[in-house]
C-alpha cells in the first residue's frame, strides 16, 4: 500500500474548503487543499453578503483586517410590480456597532485573504490543479486523481468542497443528478459609482455603512426569482437568481431579466450613471434540506455548496459553508484519535451538522422549495394585492376610507377568495413548522 501524501485532501478552496483546512492545519494535521483556479476566489462570483459569526469563531476579529467592502446597517425587501414598489426592512444603529453582523464582500479578494491565513497556518494550497476523480480501495476513498502528470495523491480522508458543480459525491452514488428545480442561475453585474453618490442614494452617512435590497414580487411573473442590489465601497452588485426549471419553462434568459430589472423605475435611479465593470454567472444550490446528498462515505465527507447547504430565503451560503467545513474538520480530528475513518466514524459529521444552526435552519424551511413549486402564485398574487391595496389607501380621490376598505376586501374576495387565503395561510404555517 502506497504511503499517504497527506492526512486530509480537500477539493476546492472556497469558504468551506478553506475553513476545514484552517481547523486541520491549526491542529498540526498534514492537509492539502486542491484548487482549480489560479488562486482561491478567482472563480467565485458571490453577490454578496458575508455573515461574520462563523468565521469569527475561527479567526476572532477577522473583520478588522480582511478585505471587506461595507458593513450592512440596513436590509430591505422590495416587492416590485411593473410600475410600483412596496418596501419593508430594517435599518438599525445596532447593526452599526462593532463587531457588526455582516459585510458586502468581493469573494475574489476575500477568499485570497482567507487562503493566506490558511497557508500561514501551514496547510498546503495547490492552485491550478483539477481533481478529476476519487481513488478507491475496496470501496473506501483513499485519495484523488488530479490532472497533473503523476498527479495521484493519497490520504486518510478526502473532503469534497468543490461547490455546486460537485461530481465527487455523485461518483460515489451519494446523490443523483441535480434536478433543475433545485438550482438557480445567478447573474450579477458590478456597477461602478463614486462612494459619495452611493452614500447619498442609499441614505448612509459614510462609505463604510452599507445597504442591501432583496427584490421579489409580481414583477417576476410567478417565476421563482430573487433580485438584489448590494452596496460596495465604490460600486453596486446588482443581480438576479432564478430557478433553472422556471427559466427553461418560461424560455427566459437571465441576462434579459437583469437588463429589464435595471430599467425598473425603482432601480434605475440607483444605478444611473454607473459603469459596468464585471459581469458574471454562477449556479446556486437552492433545493434545501431534501436536495442534500448523503454527507459521508468511507474516507469521505461533503461540505458547503457540494452538500447543497444554502439557505436561499436568507441568502446565507458562505457562512454555512464555513460552519460545515469546520464541523467536518472536527469530525476528522476525532476519527483520527481512534484511527477509524469508516463511514460509521465519519457519520458523526452529520450529527454535528444536525446540532448546528446549519441543518436546524435548513429543516425549518425544508418544505418551502416544494411549496413554492406547487404554489408559484404565492410570490406574485399576494404582493400584487398588497401593492394595489396600498395604492388605494394612499390615493386620495375623495372616496371615503370606509369605502376603500370595502373595495379592497371585495377585491380580495374576487381575485383570491377568502377560502383560498385561509388555505394558503394555513399551508405556509404548516410548511414552516
Ligand atoms: C450570484 C450569487 C450570489 C450569492 N450571494 C451570496 C450572499 O450574498 N451571501 C452568501 O452567504 N452566499 C451567497 N452565495 C452563495 C455562496 O457563494 C456559496 O454558498 C459559497 O460560495 C459556497 O462555498 P463553497 O466553499 O462550498 O463553494 P465555492 O465557493 O463554490 O468554492 C468551490 C471551489 O472549488 C473549486 N473547485 C471546483 N471543482 C474543483 C475540482 N474538481 N478540482 C479543484 N478545485 C475545484 C472552485 O474553483 C471553487 O474555488 C451566492 C452565490 C451566487 C452564485
Short mmCIF file of C-alpha atoms and ligand atoms in Angstrom, two decimals:
data_model
loop_
_atom_site.label_atom_id
_atom_site.label_comp_id
_atom_site.label_asym_id
_atom_site.label_seq_id
_atom_site.Cartn_x
_atom_site.Cartn_y
_atom_site.Cartn_z
CA UNK A 1 0.00 0.00 0.00
CA UNK A 2 1.36 3.41 -1.00
CA UNK A 3 2.11 5.79 1.89
CA UNK A 4 -0.21 8.77 2.35
CA UNK A 5 0.93 12.06 0.83
CA UNK A 6 -1.34 13.96 3.23
CA UNK A 7 -3.61 13.15 6.16
CA UNK A 8 -6.51 15.01 4.54
CA UNK A 9 -7.06 16.26 0.99
CA UNK A 10 -9.68 18.96 0.47
CA UNK A 11 -11.05 19.51 -3.02
CA UNK A 12 -11.88 23.20 -3.57
CA UNK A 13 -10.59 26.34 -1.83
CA UNK A 14 -13.89 28.18 -1.34
CA UNK A 15 -15.02 29.13 2.19
CA UNK A 16 -15.96 25.52 3.02
CA UNK A 17 -12.62 24.01 2.00
CA UNK A 18 -10.58 26.86 3.50
CA UNK A 19 -12.41 26.64 6.85
CA UNK A 20 -11.83 22.87 7.00
CA UNK A 21 -8.16 23.38 6.04
CA UNK A 22 -7.69 26.07 8.68
CA UNK A 23 -9.05 23.93 11.54
CA UNK A 24 -6.96 20.93 10.47
CA UNK A 25 -3.73 22.87 9.93
CA UNK A 26 -4.09 24.56 13.33
CA UNK A 27 -4.15 21.06 14.86
CA UNK A 28 -0.90 20.20 13.09
CA UNK A 29 -2.59 17.90 10.58
CA UNK A 30 -0.92 17.48 7.21
CA UNK A 31 -3.56 18.88 4.88
CA UNK A 32 -3.65 19.86 1.19
CA UNK A 33 -6.33 21.97 -0.48
CA UNK A 34 -6.55 21.49 -4.23
CA UNK A 35 -7.99 24.41 -6.20
CA UNK A 36 -8.55 24.55 -9.95
CA UNK A 37 -8.45 28.40 -10.11
CA UNK A 38 -5.23 30.39 -10.42
CA UNK A 39 -5.86 31.46 -6.81
CA UNK A 40 -8.70 30.81 -4.32
CA UNK A 41 -11.65 33.07 -5.15
CA UNK A 42 -10.56 33.64 -8.76
CA UNK A 43 -13.58 31.64 -9.92
CA UNK A 44 -16.10 32.99 -7.43
CA UNK A 45 -18.95 35.35 -8.32
CA UNK A 46 -20.81 35.61 -4.99
CA UNK A 47 -23.01 38.76 -4.76
CA UNK A 48 -22.52 39.00 -1.87
CA UNK A 49 -23.17 39.50 1.79
CA UNK A 50 -20.92 37.72 4.23
CA UNK A 51 -22.18 36.96 7.75
CA UNK A 52 -19.46 37.36 10.33
CA UNK A 53 -20.13 34.89 13.14
CA UNK A 54 -18.99 31.55 11.65
CA UNK A 55 -15.59 32.88 10.59
CA UNK A 56 -15.18 34.99 13.72
CA UNK A 57 -15.33 31.76 15.67
CA UNK A 58 -12.22 30.59 13.75
CA UNK A 59 -10.34 33.88 13.35
CA UNK A 60 -11.54 36.26 16.08
CA UNK A 61 -11.91 39.88 14.89
CA UNK A 62 -11.04 38.86 11.32
CA UNK A 63 -13.15 41.77 10.07
CA UNK A 64 -10.53 44.23 11.29
CA UNK A 65 -8.03 43.01 8.71
CA UNK A 66 -9.98 41.16 5.99
CA UNK A 67 -10.68 42.93 2.68
CA UNK A 68 -14.37 43.79 3.19
CA UNK A 69 -16.46 46.46 1.49
CA UNK A 70 -19.16 47.93 3.80
CA UNK A 71 -20.79 46.68 6.99
CA UNK A 72 -24.53 46.43 6.47
CA UNK A 73 -26.75 48.65 8.58
CA UNK A 74 -29.97 48.35 6.58
CA UNK A 75 -31.57 45.30 4.91
CA UNK A 76 -34.66 45.83 2.77
CA UNK A 77 -37.05 43.67 0.78
CA UNK A 78 -38.67 45.30 -2.22
CA UNK A 79 -41.84 43.89 -3.74
CA UNK A 80 -41.97 45.11 -7.32
CA UNK A 81 -44.80 45.26 -9.81
CA UNK A 82 -44.30 46.84 -13.24
CA UNK A 83 -44.89 50.38 -12.02
CA UNK A 84 -44.66 50.21 -8.21
CA UNK A 85 -42.51 49.16 -5.30
CA UNK A 86 -43.54 48.23 -1.76
CA UNK A 87 -40.69 48.24 0.73
CA UNK A 88 -40.12 46.53 4.07
CA UNK A 89 -36.93 46.24 6.06
CA UNK A 90 -34.86 47.31 8.98
CA UNK A 91 -32.22 49.97 9.47
CA UNK A 92 -30.71 49.82 12.94
CA UNK A 93 -27.89 51.52 14.77
CA UNK A 94 -27.42 48.16 16.49
CA UNK A 95 -26.01 46.95 13.15
CA UNK A 96 -23.69 49.95 13.13
CA UNK A 97 -21.53 48.88 16.05
CA UNK A 98 -18.55 46.52 16.03
CA UNK A 99 -18.16 43.60 15.54
CA UNK A 100 -21.04 44.07 13.01
CA UNK A 101 -23.49 41.49 11.67
CA UNK A 102 -22.50 41.21 8.02
CA UNK A 103 -20.49 42.86 5.24
CA UNK A 104 -20.57 43.22 1.49
CA UNK A 105 -17.54 41.46 0.01
CA UNK A 106 -15.82 40.62 -3.22
CA UNK A 107 -15.01 36.96 -2.93
CA UNK A 108 -12.02 37.11 -5.28
CA UNK A 109 -10.29 39.38 -2.73
CA UNK A 110 -11.80 37.81 0.35
CA UNK A 111 -11.00 34.16 -0.49
CA UNK A 112 -7.44 35.13 -1.42
CA UNK A 113 -7.02 36.74 2.02
CA UNK A 114 -8.59 33.74 3.80
CA UNK A 115 -6.35 31.37 1.82
CA UNK A 116 -3.27 33.26 3.03
CA UNK A 117 -4.42 32.73 6.62
CA UNK A 118 -4.88 29.04 5.89
CA UNK A 119 -1.46 28.62 4.31
CA UNK A 120 0.11 30.63 7.17
CA UNK A 121 -1.43 28.02 9.46
CA UNK A 122 0.61 25.56 7.33
CA UNK A 123 -1.97 23.94 5.08
CA UNK A 124 -0.69 23.39 1.56
CA UNK A 125 -2.81 25.08 -1.12
CA UNK A 126 -2.21 23.65 -4.57
CA UNK A 127 -3.65 26.05 -7.19
CA UNK A 128 -4.33 25.48 -10.90
CA UNK A 129 -4.97 21.80 -10.34
CA UNK A 130 -8.20 19.97 -11.11
CA UNK A 131 -9.30 16.87 -9.23
CA UNK A 132 -10.61 14.50 -11.88
CA UNK A 133 -11.75 11.55 -9.77
CA UNK A 134 -11.51 9.74 -6.46
CA UNK A 135 -9.15 6.83 -5.90
CA UNK A 136 -10.92 3.93 -4.19
CA UNK A 137 -9.62 0.82 -2.49
CA UNK A 138 -12.19 -1.84 -1.66
CA UNK A 139 -14.91 0.83 -1.83
CA UNK A 140 -13.10 3.19 0.54
CA UNK A 141 -11.85 6.60 -0.66
CA UNK A 142 -8.05 6.67 -0.33
CA UNK A 143 -7.06 9.64 -2.50
CA UNK A 144 -7.66 11.79 -5.55
CA UNK A 145 -6.53 11.71 -9.17
CA UNK A 146 -5.59 15.19 -10.43
CA UNK A 147 -4.92 16.50 -13.94
CA UNK A 148 -1.19 16.78 -13.23
CA UNK A 149 1.31 14.25 -14.57
CA UNK A 150 1.76 11.57 -11.87
CA UNK A 151 -0.96 13.54 -10.05
CA UNK A 152 -2.39 10.79 -7.80
CA UNK A 153 -2.41 11.85 -4.14
CA UNK A 154 -3.23 9.58 -1.18
CA UNK A 155 -4.70 10.40 2.24
CA UNK A 156 -6.90 9.18 5.14
CA UNK A 157 -9.91 11.28 4.19
CA UNK A 158 -10.99 13.40 1.21
CA UNK A 159 -13.26 16.39 1.92
CA UNK A 160 -15.38 17.38 -1.05
CA UNK A 161 -15.67 21.20 -1.01
CA UNK A 162 -15.85 21.77 -4.73
CA UNK A 163 -19.07 23.81 -4.79
CA UNK A 164 -22.38 23.38 -6.54
CA UNK A 165 -20.99 21.55 -9.58
CA UNK A 166 -19.58 18.78 -7.43
CA UNK A 167 -19.25 15.42 -9.10
CA UNK A 168 -17.25 13.54 -6.44
CA UNK A 169 -20.28 12.75 -4.19
CA UNK A 170 -22.18 11.69 -7.32
CA UNK A 171 -19.36 9.34 -8.37
CA UNK A 172 -19.84 7.52 -5.04
CA UNK A 173 -23.60 7.31 -5.51
CA UNK A 174 -24.20 9.72 -2.60
CA UNK A 175 -26.52 11.77 -4.76
CA UNK A 176 -28.31 11.63 -8.10
CA UNK A 177 -28.12 14.08 -10.99
CA UNK A 178 -29.01 17.61 -9.77
CA UNK A 179 -32.63 18.46 -10.54
CA UNK A 180 -33.34 21.77 -12.41
CA UNK A 181 -35.81 22.64 -9.64
CA UNK A 182 -33.03 22.57 -7.05
CA UNK A 183 -30.61 25.03 -8.62
CA UNK A 184 -30.87 28.69 -9.52
CA UNK A 185 -28.77 30.52 -12.05
CA UNK A 186 -27.36 33.73 -10.59
CA UNK A 187 -26.20 36.57 -12.84
CA UNK A 188 -24.54 39.63 -11.41
CA UNK A 189 -23.06 42.93 -12.56
CA UNK A 190 -20.66 45.12 -10.66
CA UNK A 191 -21.58 48.72 -11.45
CA UNK A 192 -19.02 51.34 -10.51
CA UNK A 193 -20.13 54.62 -8.92
CA UNK A 194 -18.35 57.17 -6.70
CA UNK A 195 -18.76 56.32 -3.00
CA UNK A 196 -20.37 59.69 -2.23
CA UNK A 197 -23.06 59.04 -4.85
CA UNK A 198 -23.74 55.63 -3.29
CA UNK A 199 -23.94 57.16 0.21
CA UNK A 200 -26.49 59.75 -0.96
CA UNK A 201 -28.61 57.33 -2.98
CA UNK A 202 -28.80 54.75 -0.22
CA UNK A 203 -29.10 57.19 2.69
CA UNK A 204 -25.98 56.24 4.63
CA UNK A 205 -23.69 58.76 6.26
CA UNK A 206 -20.28 57.38 5.24
CA UNK A 207 -18.54 54.92 2.93
CA UNK A 208 -18.25 52.09 5.41
CA UNK A 209 -22.03 51.81 6.03
CA UNK A 210 -23.96 49.63 3.60
CA UNK A 211 -27.46 48.68 2.50
CA UNK A 212 -28.90 45.55 0.91
CA UNK A 213 -32.07 45.30 -1.15
CA UNK A 214 -33.67 41.93 -1.96
CA UNK A 215 -36.20 42.07 -4.77
CA UNK A 216 -39.24 39.85 -5.30
CA UNK A 217 -42.91 40.14 -6.24
CA UNK A 218 -45.29 40.09 -9.23
CA UNK A 219 -42.65 41.74 -11.44
CA UNK A 220 -41.13 38.26 -11.89
CA UNK A 221 -44.44 36.72 -13.06
CA UNK A 222 -44.66 33.65 -10.83
CA UNK A 223 -41.03 32.90 -11.54
CA UNK A 224 -39.04 31.71 -8.53
CA UNK A 225 -36.58 34.55 -8.83
CA UNK A 226 -34.93 36.99 -6.47
CA UNK A 227 -33.13 40.16 -7.49
CA UNK A 228 -30.64 42.04 -5.36
CA UNK A 229 -28.77 45.34 -5.07
CA UNK A 230 -25.85 45.44 -2.62
CA UNK A 231 -23.66 48.43 -1.84
CA UNK A 232 -19.91 48.01 -2.06
CA UNK A 233 -17.48 50.83 -1.32
CA UNK A 234 -17.28 52.23 -4.87
CA UNK A 235 -19.73 50.01 -6.70
CA UNK A 236 -23.05 48.20 -6.57
CA UNK A 237 -23.56 44.48 -7.03
CA UNK A 238 -26.80 44.13 -8.96
CA UNK A 239 -28.10 40.72 -9.89
CA UNK A 240 -30.82 38.15 -10.10
CA UNK A 241 -31.05 34.45 -9.30
CA UNK A 242 -33.81 32.37 -10.89
CA UNK A 243 -34.62 28.66 -10.57
CA UNK A 244 -33.38 26.94 -13.73
CA UNK A 245 -36.60 24.96 -14.21
CA UNK A 246 -38.55 28.25 -14.39
CA UNK A 247 -36.06 29.82 -16.81
CA UNK A 248 -36.38 26.83 -19.13
CA UNK A 249 -40.20 26.54 -18.77
CA UNK A 250 -40.75 30.24 -19.48
CA UNK A 251 -37.94 30.39 -22.07
CA UNK A 252 -36.39 33.26 -20.13
CA UNK A 253 -32.83 34.43 -20.36
CA UNK A 254 -31.38 35.65 -17.04
CA UNK A 255 -29.32 38.34 -18.83
CA UNK A 256 -32.54 39.84 -20.26
CA UNK A 257 -34.16 39.63 -16.82
CA UNK A 258 -31.27 41.59 -15.32
CA UNK A 259 -31.35 44.21 -18.10
CA UNK A 260 -35.08 44.86 -17.59
CA UNK A 261 -34.68 44.87 -13.82
CA UNK A 262 -32.10 47.64 -14.10
CA UNK A 263 -34.60 49.76 -16.05
CA UNK A 264 -37.40 49.40 -13.47
CA UNK A 265 -38.39 52.86 -12.15
CA UNK A 266 -37.30 51.90 -8.61
CA UNK A 267 -33.89 50.51 -9.64
CA UNK A 268 -32.91 52.87 -12.46
CA UNK A 269 -32.17 55.89 -10.22
CA UNK A 270 -29.90 53.70 -8.06
CA UNK A 271 -27.70 52.50 -10.93
CA UNK A 272 -27.96 55.58 -13.15
CA UNK A 273 -24.63 56.94 -14.41
CA UNK A 274 -22.77 53.83 -13.25
CA UNK A 275 -20.32 51.91 -15.38
CA UNK A 276 -20.49 48.11 -15.62
CA UNK A 277 -17.10 46.72 -14.61
CA UNK A 278 -17.79 42.99 -14.39
CA UNK A 279 -20.46 40.52 -15.47
CA UNK A 280 -20.67 37.03 -14.01
CA UNK A 281 -22.93 33.97 -13.83
CA UNK A 282 -22.93 31.02 -11.44
CA UNK A 283 -25.28 28.36 -10.13
CA UNK A 284 -26.72 28.47 -6.60
CA UNK A 285 -27.98 25.27 -4.92
CA UNK A 286 -31.42 26.29 -3.64
CA UNK A 287 -33.15 22.94 -3.22
CA UNK A 288 -32.71 23.00 0.57
CA UNK A 289 -32.83 20.14 3.03
CA UNK A 290 -34.35 17.44 0.80
CA UNK A 291 -31.86 18.07 -2.01
CA UNK A 292 -28.83 17.28 0.19
CA UNK A 293 -26.71 14.27 -0.74
CA UNK A 294 -25.61 11.70 1.81
CA UNK A 295 -22.77 13.56 3.52
CA UNK A 296 -20.21 10.83 4.24
CA UNK A 297 -18.73 7.60 2.98
CA UNK A 298 -15.69 5.54 4.00
CA UNK A 299 -12.83 8.09 3.90
CA UNK A 300 -15.02 10.90 2.55
CA UNK A 301 -17.14 13.89 3.66
CA UNK A 302 -19.06 16.57 1.74
CA UNK A 303 -19.25 20.24 2.81
CA UNK A 304 -20.64 23.62 1.64
CA UNK A 305 -22.42 24.01 -1.69
CA UNK A 306 -21.33 20.49 -2.69
CA UNK A 307 -23.64 19.36 0.14
CA UNK A 308 -26.34 21.85 -1.04
CA UNK A 309 -26.02 23.81 2.21
CA UNK A 310 -27.61 27.10 1.15
CA UNK A 311 -30.40 28.92 2.96
CA UNK A 312 -31.82 30.82 -0.02
CA UNK A 313 -34.59 32.55 1.98
CA UNK A 314 -31.91 34.37 3.98
CA UNK A 315 -29.28 34.30 1.18
CA UNK A 316 -26.84 32.54 3.51
CA UNK A 317 -24.35 30.24 1.81
CA UNK A 318 -20.76 31.21 2.54
CA UNK A 319 -21.31 31.15 6.32
CA UNK A 320 -22.97 27.72 6.13
CA UNK A 321 -20.03 26.56 4.01
CA UNK A 322 -17.59 27.71 6.72
CA UNK A 323 -19.60 26.11 9.51
CA UNK A 324 -19.81 22.77 7.68
CA UNK A 325 -16.09 22.84 6.81
CA UNK A 326 -15.29 23.39 10.47
CA UNK A 327 -17.51 20.53 11.59
CA UNK A 328 -16.08 18.12 9.01
CA UNK A 329 -12.56 19.00 10.20
CA UNK A 330 -13.53 18.39 13.84
CA UNK A 331 -15.01 15.04 12.85
CA UNK A 332 -11.74 14.05 11.17
CA UNK A 333 -9.74 15.06 14.27
CA UNK A 334 -11.95 12.87 16.44
CA UNK A 335 -11.82 9.95 13.99
CA UNK A 336 -8.03 10.19 13.84
CA UNK A 337 -7.76 9.65 17.59
CA UNK A 338 -9.46 6.27 17.09
CA UNK A 339 -7.69 5.57 13.79
CA UNK A 340 -11.13 4.91 12.27
CA UNK A 341 -12.11 6.67 9.03
CA UNK A 342 -15.02 4.39 8.20
CA UNK A 343 -18.40 5.85 7.36
CA UNK A 344 -19.60 4.82 10.80
CA UNK A 345 -16.98 7.07 12.38
CA UNK A 346 -17.50 9.90 9.88
CA UNK A 347 -21.27 9.84 10.36
CA UNK A 348 -20.54 11.99 13.45
CA UNK A 349 -20.21 14.85 10.92
CA UNK A 350 -23.90 14.55 10.05
CA UNK A 351 -24.75 14.57 13.77
CA UNK A 352 -22.67 17.69 14.34
CA UNK A 353 -24.39 19.45 11.44
CA UNK A 354 -27.82 18.42 12.77
CA UNK A 355 -26.94 20.03 16.11
CA UNK A 356 -25.73 23.25 14.47
CA UNK A 357 -27.79 26.15 13.10
CA UNK A 358 -26.98 24.91 9.58
CA UNK A 359 -29.32 21.93 9.48
CA UNK A 360 -31.71 23.40 12.04
CA UNK A 361 -32.29 26.32 9.62
CA UNK A 362 -32.49 24.15 6.52
CA UNK A 363 -35.01 21.92 8.32
CA UNK A 364 -37.16 24.93 9.21
CA UNK A 365 -37.53 25.71 5.51
CA UNK A 366 -37.38 22.13 4.27
CA UNK A 367 -40.84 22.21 2.64
CA UNK A 368 -40.57 25.69 1.19
CA UNK A 369 -38.99 24.80 -2.20
CA UNK A 370 -41.81 22.30 -2.85
CA UNK A 371 -44.48 24.72 -1.63
CA UNK A 372 -43.21 27.45 -3.96
CA UNK A 373 -43.02 24.98 -6.82
CA UNK A 374 -46.65 23.98 -6.30
CA UNK A 375 -47.98 27.45 -5.42
CA UNK A 376 -45.87 29.79 -7.52
CA UNK A 377 -48.65 32.39 -7.26
CA UNK A 378 -47.72 32.99 -3.59
CA UNK A 379 -44.78 35.15 -4.72
CA UNK A 380 -46.83 37.16 -7.20
CA UNK A 381 -50.54 37.27 -6.31
CA UNK A 382 -50.25 38.35 -2.67
CA UNK A 383 -47.57 41.02 -3.14
CA UNK A 384 -49.60 42.36 -6.11
CA UNK A 385 -52.70 42.53 -3.94
CA UNK A 386 -50.71 44.31 -1.22
CA UNK A 387 -49.29 46.87 -3.69
CA UNK A 388 -52.77 47.58 -5.12
CA UNK A 389 -54.28 47.86 -1.63
CA UNK A 390 -51.55 50.29 -0.52
CA UNK A 391 -52.09 52.29 -3.70
CA UNK A 392 -55.79 52.65 -2.89
CA UNK A 393 -55.10 53.70 0.69
CA UNK A 394 -52.54 56.37 -0.27
CA UNK A 395 -54.50 57.62 -3.30
CA UNK A 396 -56.77 60.46 -2.15
CA UNK A 397 -59.64 60.74 -4.63
CA UNK A 398 -62.46 61.84 -2.33
CA UNK A 399 -63.64 58.23 -1.86
CA UNK A 400 -64.16 57.73 1.90
CA UNK A 401 -61.71 55.37 3.59
CA UNK A 402 -64.55 53.04 4.73
CA UNK A 403 -65.47 52.51 1.06
CA UNK A 404 -61.84 51.97 0.13
CA UNK A 405 -61.56 49.24 2.75
CA UNK A 406 -64.75 47.63 1.40
CA UNK A 407 -63.31 47.85 -2.13
CA UNK A 408 -60.06 46.21 -1.03
CA UNK A 409 -61.92 43.40 0.77
CA UNK A 410 -64.15 42.81 -2.27
CA UNK A 411 -61.06 42.67 -4.47
CA UNK A 412 -59.52 40.10 -2.10
CA UNK A 413 -62.72 38.04 -2.26
CA UNK A 414 -62.99 38.24 -6.06
CA UNK A 415 -59.33 37.91 -7.06
CA UNK A 416 -58.08 35.44 -4.46
CA UNK A 417 -61.09 34.25 -2.46
CA UNK A 418 -61.38 34.26 1.34
CA UNK A 419 -61.28 30.47 1.49
CA UNK A 420 -58.09 30.37 -0.64
CA UNK A 421 -56.47 33.00 1.60
CA UNK A 422 -57.17 30.91 4.72
CA UNK A 423 -55.95 27.76 2.93
CA UNK A 424 -52.72 29.49 1.81
CA UNK A 425 -52.01 30.94 5.26
CA UNK A 426 -52.56 27.50 6.79
CA UNK A 427 -50.35 25.80 4.22
CA UNK A 428 -47.48 28.31 4.71
CA UNK A 429 -47.81 27.99 8.50
CA UNK A 430 -47.85 24.16 8.30
CA UNK A 431 -44.83 24.09 6.00
CA UNK A 432 -42.77 26.35 8.22
CA UNK A 433 -43.38 24.47 11.45
C1 LIG B 1 -24.74 35.24 -7.67
C2 LIG B 1 -24.52 34.63 -6.30
C3 LIG B 1 -24.76 35.39 -5.17
C4 LIG B 1 -24.56 34.84 -3.89
N1 LIG B 1 -24.77 35.64 -2.82
C5 LIG B 1 -24.48 35.17 -1.58
C6 LIG B 1 -24.55 36.04 -0.46
O1 LIG B 1 -24.89 37.22 -0.58
N2 LIG B 1 -24.24 35.52 0.76
C7 LIG B 1 -23.84 34.22 0.94
O2 LIG B 1 -23.52 33.82 2.08
N3 LIG B 1 -23.78 33.37 -0.12
C8 LIG B 1 -24.08 33.81 -1.37
N4 LIG B 1 -23.96 32.98 -2.45
C9 LIG B 1 -23.64 31.55 -2.20
C10 LIG B 1 -22.16 31.36 -1.91
O3 LIG B 1 -21.40 31.87 -2.97
C11 LIG B 1 -21.88 29.86 -1.73
O4 LIG B 1 -22.80 29.29 -0.84
C12 LIG B 1 -20.46 29.63 -1.21
O5 LIG B 1 -19.52 30.17 -2.11
C13 LIG B 1 -20.20 28.12 -1.03
O6 LIG B 1 -18.87 27.91 -0.67
P1 LIG B 1 -18.11 26.55 -1.05
O7 LIG B 1 -16.76 26.66 -0.47
O8 LIG B 1 -18.97 25.40 -0.70
O9 LIG B 1 -18.05 26.55 -2.64
P2 LIG B 1 -17.38 27.58 -3.64
O10 LIG B 1 -17.27 28.93 -3.06
O11 LIG B 1 -18.13 27.42 -4.93
O12 LIG B 1 -15.90 27.03 -3.83
C14 LIG B 1 -15.63 25.83 -4.51
C15 LIG B 1 -14.20 25.88 -5.00
O13 LIG B 1 -13.85 24.61 -5.53
C16 LIG B 1 -13.09 24.77 -6.72
N5 LIG B 1 -13.28 23.53 -7.50
C17 LIG B 1 -14.43 23.05 -8.05
N6 LIG B 1 -14.22 21.86 -8.63
C18 LIG B 1 -12.91 21.57 -8.45
C19 LIG B 1 -12.10 20.47 -8.82
N7 LIG B 1 -12.61 19.41 -9.47
N8 LIG B 1 -10.79 20.50 -8.51
C20 LIG B 1 -10.27 21.56 -7.84
N9 LIG B 1 -10.99 22.62 -7.45
C21 LIG B 1 -12.29 22.62 -7.74
C22 LIG B 1 -13.70 26.02 -7.35
O14 LIG B 1 -12.81 26.64 -8.25
C23 LIG B 1 -14.00 26.88 -6.13
O15 LIG B 1 -12.95 27.74 -5.79
C24 LIG B 1 -24.15 33.49 -3.74
C25 LIG B 1 -23.90 32.73 -4.88
C26 LIG B 1 -24.07 33.30 -6.14
C27 LIG B 1 -23.76 32.44 -7.34
#
